[in-house]
Protein backbone atom coordinates (compact mmCIF):
# COMPACT_ATOMS: atom_id res chain seq x y z
CA UNK A 1 0.00 0.00 0.00
CA UNK A 2 1.45 3.36 -1.04
CA UNK A 3 1.94 6.16 1.44
CA UNK A 4 -0.62 8.96 1.25
CA UNK A 5 0.39 12.01 -0.73
CA UNK A 6 0.49 15.45 0.94
CA UNK A 7 -2.69 16.43 -0.93
CA UNK A 8 -4.57 13.29 0.09
CA UNK A 9 -3.48 13.81 3.70
CA UNK A 10 -4.71 17.40 3.58
CA UNK A 11 -7.97 16.28 1.99
CA UNK A 12 -8.57 13.70 4.71
CA UNK A 13 -7.72 16.21 7.45
CA UNK A 14 -10.16 18.77 6.05
CA UNK A 15 -12.89 16.14 5.72
CA UNK A 16 -12.35 15.18 9.37
CA UNK A 17 -12.67 18.82 10.42
CA UNK A 18 -15.99 19.14 8.58
CA UNK A 19 -17.28 15.84 9.97
CA UNK A 20 -16.57 16.92 13.56
CA UNK A 21 -18.33 20.27 13.15
CA UNK A 22 -21.27 19.49 10.86
CA UNK A 23 -23.58 17.95 13.54
CA UNK A 24 -23.67 21.31 15.37
CA UNK A 25 -24.46 23.31 12.21
CA UNK A 26 -28.17 23.47 11.39
CA UNK A 27 -30.50 24.79 8.72
CA UNK A 28 -32.68 27.76 9.71
CA UNK A 29 -36.07 28.28 8.04
CA UNK A 30 -37.96 31.53 8.42
CA UNK A 31 -40.58 33.23 6.27
CA UNK A 32 -39.42 32.72 2.64
CA UNK A 33 -35.84 32.55 3.82
CA UNK A 34 -33.23 29.88 4.44
CA UNK A 35 -30.01 30.32 6.34
CA UNK A 36 -27.55 28.43 8.50
CA UNK A 37 -27.00 28.55 12.23
CA UNK A 38 -24.77 26.84 14.76
CA UNK A 39 -25.30 25.74 18.34
CA UNK A 40 -23.64 28.34 20.54
CA UNK A 41 -24.86 26.96 23.87
CA UNK A 42 -27.23 24.09 24.65
CA UNK A 43 -30.62 25.12 23.28
CA UNK A 44 -29.31 28.35 21.71
CA UNK A 45 -28.43 28.89 18.05
CA UNK A 46 -26.54 31.80 16.53
CA UNK A 47 -27.45 32.78 12.99
CA UNK A 48 -27.09 35.74 10.64
CA UNK A 49 -29.67 38.39 11.50
CA UNK A 50 -29.89 39.67 7.93
CA UNK A 51 -30.81 36.19 6.69
CA UNK A 52 -33.63 35.85 9.23
CA UNK A 53 -37.09 37.03 8.19
CA UNK A 54 -38.65 39.87 10.16
CA UNK A 55 -41.93 38.04 10.60
CA UNK A 56 -43.45 34.59 10.70
CA UNK A 57 -42.41 31.38 12.41
CA UNK A 58 -38.89 29.97 12.55
CA UNK A 59 -37.97 26.30 12.29
CA UNK A 60 -34.69 24.42 12.61
CA UNK A 61 -33.84 21.29 10.64
CA UNK A 62 -32.05 18.80 12.88
CA UNK A 63 -29.37 16.34 11.72
CA UNK A 64 -31.89 13.45 11.77
CA UNK A 65 -34.06 15.27 9.23
CA UNK A 66 -36.77 16.36 11.65
CA UNK A 67 -37.76 19.96 12.29
CA UNK A 68 -38.36 21.79 15.54
CA UNK A 69 -39.85 25.19 16.21
CA UNK A 70 -37.50 27.97 17.29
CA UNK A 71 -38.18 31.23 19.06
CA UNK A 72 -36.17 34.40 18.58
CA UNK A 73 -34.27 35.05 21.81
CA UNK A 74 -32.78 38.29 20.52
CA UNK A 75 -31.48 40.15 17.48
CA UNK A 76 -28.87 42.80 16.87
CA UNK A 77 -29.11 44.30 13.39
CA UNK A 78 -25.90 46.29 13.82
CA UNK A 79 -23.62 43.26 14.22
CA UNK A 80 -25.75 40.87 12.11
CA UNK A 81 -26.17 38.45 15.02
CA UNK A 82 -29.45 36.74 15.93
CA UNK A 83 -30.02 34.23 18.71
CA UNK A 84 -32.62 31.47 18.48
CA UNK A 85 -33.90 29.17 21.20
CA UNK A 86 -34.83 25.52 20.56
CA UNK A 87 -35.71 22.51 22.66
CA UNK A 88 -33.15 20.01 21.36
CA UNK A 89 -30.00 18.50 22.81
CA UNK A 90 -27.21 19.19 20.32
CA UNK A 91 -23.59 19.70 21.25
CA UNK A 92 -22.46 23.34 21.04
CA UNK A 93 -19.49 24.60 19.07
CA UNK A 94 -16.42 25.90 20.83
CA UNK A 95 -15.36 29.28 19.46
CA UNK A 96 -11.85 30.67 19.43
CA UNK A 97 -11.32 34.41 19.68
CA UNK A 98 -7.98 34.18 17.86
CA UNK A 99 -8.01 36.11 14.57
CA UNK A 100 -6.63 34.08 11.65
CA UNK A 101 -3.67 35.44 9.73
CA UNK A 102 -3.88 36.65 6.17
CA UNK A 103 -3.65 33.68 3.80
CA UNK A 104 -4.92 31.12 6.32
CA UNK A 105 -6.93 28.29 4.79
CA UNK A 106 -10.57 28.49 5.83
CA UNK A 107 -13.50 26.10 5.64
CA UNK A 108 -17.08 27.37 5.91
CA UNK A 109 -19.28 24.61 7.29
CA UNK A 110 -22.92 25.41 6.57
CA UNK A 111 -26.12 23.90 5.19
CA UNK A 112 -27.68 23.99 1.75
CA UNK A 113 -31.20 22.67 1.19
CA UNK A 114 -31.15 21.07 4.65
CA UNK A 115 -27.98 19.11 3.98
CA UNK A 116 -24.48 19.81 5.34
CA UNK A 117 -22.18 21.76 3.03
CA UNK A 118 -18.58 22.89 3.07
CA UNK A 119 -16.63 25.49 1.11
CA UNK A 120 -12.86 25.91 1.07
CA UNK A 121 -11.12 29.24 0.66
CA UNK A 122 -8.64 31.46 2.39
CA UNK A 123 -8.54 34.53 4.57
CA UNK A 124 -8.17 37.37 2.07
CA UNK A 125 -8.21 40.19 4.65
CA UNK A 126 -7.35 40.18 8.34
CA UNK A 127 -7.24 43.43 10.24
CA UNK A 128 -8.37 45.67 13.05
CA UNK A 129 -11.85 46.27 14.42
CA UNK A 130 -14.36 48.21 12.31
CA UNK A 131 -17.87 49.59 12.39
CA UNK A 132 -20.62 48.12 10.25
CA UNK A 133 -22.86 50.22 8.02
CA UNK A 134 -25.57 49.83 10.68
CA UNK A 135 -23.29 51.10 13.43
CA UNK A 136 -22.20 47.84 15.05
CA UNK A 137 -18.74 47.35 16.51
CA UNK A 138 -17.05 44.35 14.87
CA UNK A 139 -13.94 43.19 16.71
CA UNK A 140 -11.80 42.28 13.68
CA UNK A 141 -11.91 42.69 9.92
CA UNK A 142 -11.93 39.20 8.39
CA UNK A 143 -12.78 38.56 4.75
CA UNK A 144 -12.84 35.20 2.99
CA UNK A 145 -12.03 34.36 -0.61
CA UNK A 146 -14.87 31.85 -0.95
CA UNK A 147 -18.26 31.67 -2.65
CA UNK A 148 -21.38 31.13 -0.59
CA UNK A 149 -25.08 30.76 -1.32
CA UNK A 150 -27.60 32.72 0.66
CA UNK A 151 -28.65 29.60 2.56
CA UNK A 152 -25.04 29.15 3.74
CA UNK A 153 -25.03 32.53 5.42
CA UNK A 154 -24.59 32.03 9.16
CA UNK A 155 -22.26 29.08 8.71
CA UNK A 156 -19.13 28.54 10.78
CA UNK A 157 -15.76 29.74 9.53
CA UNK A 158 -13.02 27.31 10.60
CA UNK A 159 -9.28 27.26 10.20
CA UNK A 160 -7.47 24.14 8.96
CA UNK A 161 -7.20 22.75 12.49
CA UNK A 162 -10.95 23.00 13.00
CA UNK A 163 -10.97 26.07 15.26
CA UNK A 164 -14.14 28.13 14.72
CA UNK A 165 -13.15 31.79 14.44
CA UNK A 166 -16.50 33.27 13.49
CA UNK A 167 -19.71 33.28 11.44
CA UNK A 168 -19.66 33.74 7.67
CA UNK A 169 -22.06 36.34 6.24
CA UNK A 170 -22.58 37.89 2.83
CA UNK A 171 -21.23 41.43 2.63
CA UNK A 172 -21.16 43.80 -0.34
CA UNK A 173 -19.19 41.92 -3.03
CA UNK A 174 -17.38 39.73 -0.47
CA UNK A 175 -17.83 37.17 2.28
CA UNK A 176 -17.25 38.63 5.71
CA UNK A 177 -16.77 36.91 9.05
CA UNK A 178 -18.40 38.14 12.24
CA UNK A 179 -15.55 37.14 14.55
CA UNK A 180 -15.99 34.95 17.61
CA UNK A 181 -15.06 37.84 19.90
CA UNK A 182 -18.07 39.80 18.64
CA UNK A 183 -20.37 36.79 18.98
CA UNK A 184 -19.15 36.11 22.53
CA UNK A 185 -19.78 39.77 23.42
CA UNK A 186 -23.20 40.17 21.79
CA UNK A 187 -24.87 36.75 22.22
CA UNK A 188 -24.86 36.79 26.05
CA UNK A 189 -26.60 40.17 26.00
CA UNK A 190 -29.19 38.85 23.57
CA UNK A 191 -29.70 35.80 25.78
CA UNK A 192 -30.19 37.95 28.87
CA UNK A 193 -32.13 40.92 27.45
CA UNK A 194 -33.19 40.10 23.90
CA UNK A 195 -31.39 43.13 22.52
CA UNK A 196 -28.29 45.28 22.86
CA UNK A 197 -28.54 48.39 25.00
CA UNK A 198 -27.86 51.63 23.09
CA UNK A 199 -27.20 55.02 24.57
CA UNK A 200 -29.75 57.80 24.04
CA UNK A 201 -29.37 61.56 24.25
CA UNK A 202 -32.85 62.42 22.98
CA UNK A 203 -31.58 64.87 20.36
CA UNK A 204 -32.01 65.36 16.65
CA UNK A 205 -28.75 66.84 15.36
CA UNK A 206 -27.57 68.49 12.16
CA UNK A 207 -23.86 69.04 11.46
CA UNK A 208 -22.80 72.68 11.00
CA UNK A 209 -19.46 74.17 10.10
CA UNK A 210 -18.11 76.75 12.54
CA UNK A 211 -15.21 79.18 12.28
CA UNK A 212 -13.18 77.01 14.65
CA UNK A 213 -14.36 73.54 13.71
CA UNK A 214 -17.50 71.43 13.45
CA UNK A 215 -20.62 71.62 15.56
CA UNK A 216 -23.93 69.82 15.85
CA UNK A 217 -27.03 71.99 15.86
CA UNK A 218 -29.94 70.69 17.94
CA UNK A 219 -32.89 70.48 15.57
CA UNK A 220 -35.29 68.83 17.98
CA UNK A 221 -35.34 67.63 21.58
CA UNK A 222 -37.22 64.72 23.08
CA UNK A 223 -39.05 66.43 25.95
CA UNK A 224 -38.87 63.22 27.98
CA UNK A 225 -35.23 62.56 27.12
CA UNK A 226 -32.03 63.06 29.12
CA UNK A 227 -30.85 66.13 27.21
CA UNK A 228 -34.10 67.99 27.86
CA UNK A 229 -33.76 67.17 31.55
CA UNK A 230 -30.26 68.67 31.48
CA UNK A 231 -31.51 71.91 29.89
CA UNK A 232 -30.46 71.54 26.25
CA UNK A 233 -32.78 73.39 23.87
CA UNK A 234 -33.56 73.45 20.19
CA UNK A 235 -31.11 75.77 18.41
CA UNK A 236 -28.17 75.03 20.74
CA UNK A 237 -24.96 74.07 18.93
CA UNK A 238 -22.90 71.32 20.55
CA UNK A 239 -19.16 71.90 20.11
CA UNK A 240 -17.49 69.44 22.53
CA UNK A 241 -18.16 66.36 24.64
CA UNK A 242 -16.02 65.67 27.72
CA UNK A 243 -13.63 68.43 26.64
CA UNK A 244 -13.10 66.79 23.24
CA UNK A 245 -13.95 68.92 20.21
CA UNK A 246 -16.77 67.45 18.17
CA UNK A 247 -15.58 65.82 14.94
CA UNK A 248 -19.06 65.14 13.60
CA UNK A 249 -22.55 63.88 14.40
CA UNK A 250 -21.63 60.32 13.46
CA UNK A 251 -18.66 60.42 15.79
CA UNK A 252 -20.97 61.48 18.60
CA UNK A 253 -23.36 58.64 17.80
CA UNK A 254 -20.51 56.14 17.94
CA UNK A 255 -19.95 56.97 21.61
CA UNK A 256 -23.47 55.83 22.48
CA UNK A 257 -22.69 52.13 22.80
CA UNK A 258 -23.90 49.70 25.47
CA UNK A 259 -21.33 50.87 28.03
CA UNK A 260 -22.45 54.50 27.72
CA UNK A 261 -25.88 53.96 29.31
CA UNK A 262 -26.02 55.61 32.72
CA UNK A 263 -22.78 57.56 32.34
CA UNK A 264 -22.63 61.34 32.75
CA UNK A 265 -21.09 63.41 29.95
CA UNK A 266 -20.09 67.06 29.90
CA UNK A 267 -21.51 68.77 26.83
CA UNK A 268 -20.21 72.16 25.77
CA UNK A 269 -22.47 74.16 23.48
CA UNK A 270 -23.24 77.63 22.22
CA UNK A 271 -26.58 79.37 22.65
CA UNK A 272 -27.00 82.58 20.71
CA UNK A 273 -23.21 82.66 20.33
CA UNK A 274 -22.59 82.40 24.08
CA UNK A 275 -20.95 79.34 25.66
CA UNK A 276 -23.13 77.06 27.81
CA UNK A 277 -22.45 73.67 29.36
CA UNK A 278 -24.55 70.73 30.51
CA UNK A 279 -24.14 67.49 32.37
CA UNK A 280 -26.23 64.81 30.63
CA UNK A 281 -26.86 61.33 32.01
CA UNK A 282 -27.08 59.11 28.93
CA UNK A 283 -30.30 57.14 28.81
CA UNK A 284 -31.16 53.90 27.07
CA UNK A 285 -32.71 53.97 23.61
CA UNK A 286 -36.13 52.39 23.55
CA UNK A 287 -36.51 49.25 21.49
CA UNK A 288 -37.61 50.02 17.96
mmCIF file of C-alpha atoms in Angstrom, residues 58 60 167 180 221:
data_model
loop_
_atom_site.group_PDB
_atom_site.id
_atom_site.type_symbol
_atom_site.label_atom_id
_atom_site.label_comp_id
_atom_site.label_asym_id
_atom_site.label_seq_id
_atom_site.Cartn_x
_atom_site.Cartn_y
_atom_site.Cartn_z
ATOM 1 C CA UNK A 58 -38.887 29.966 12.545
ATOM 2 C CA UNK A 60 -34.691 24.419 12.608
ATOM 3 C CA UNK A 167 -19.708 33.278 11.437
ATOM 4 C CA UNK A 180 -15.988 34.953 17.608
ATOM 5 C CA UNK A 221 -35.342 67.632 21.579
#
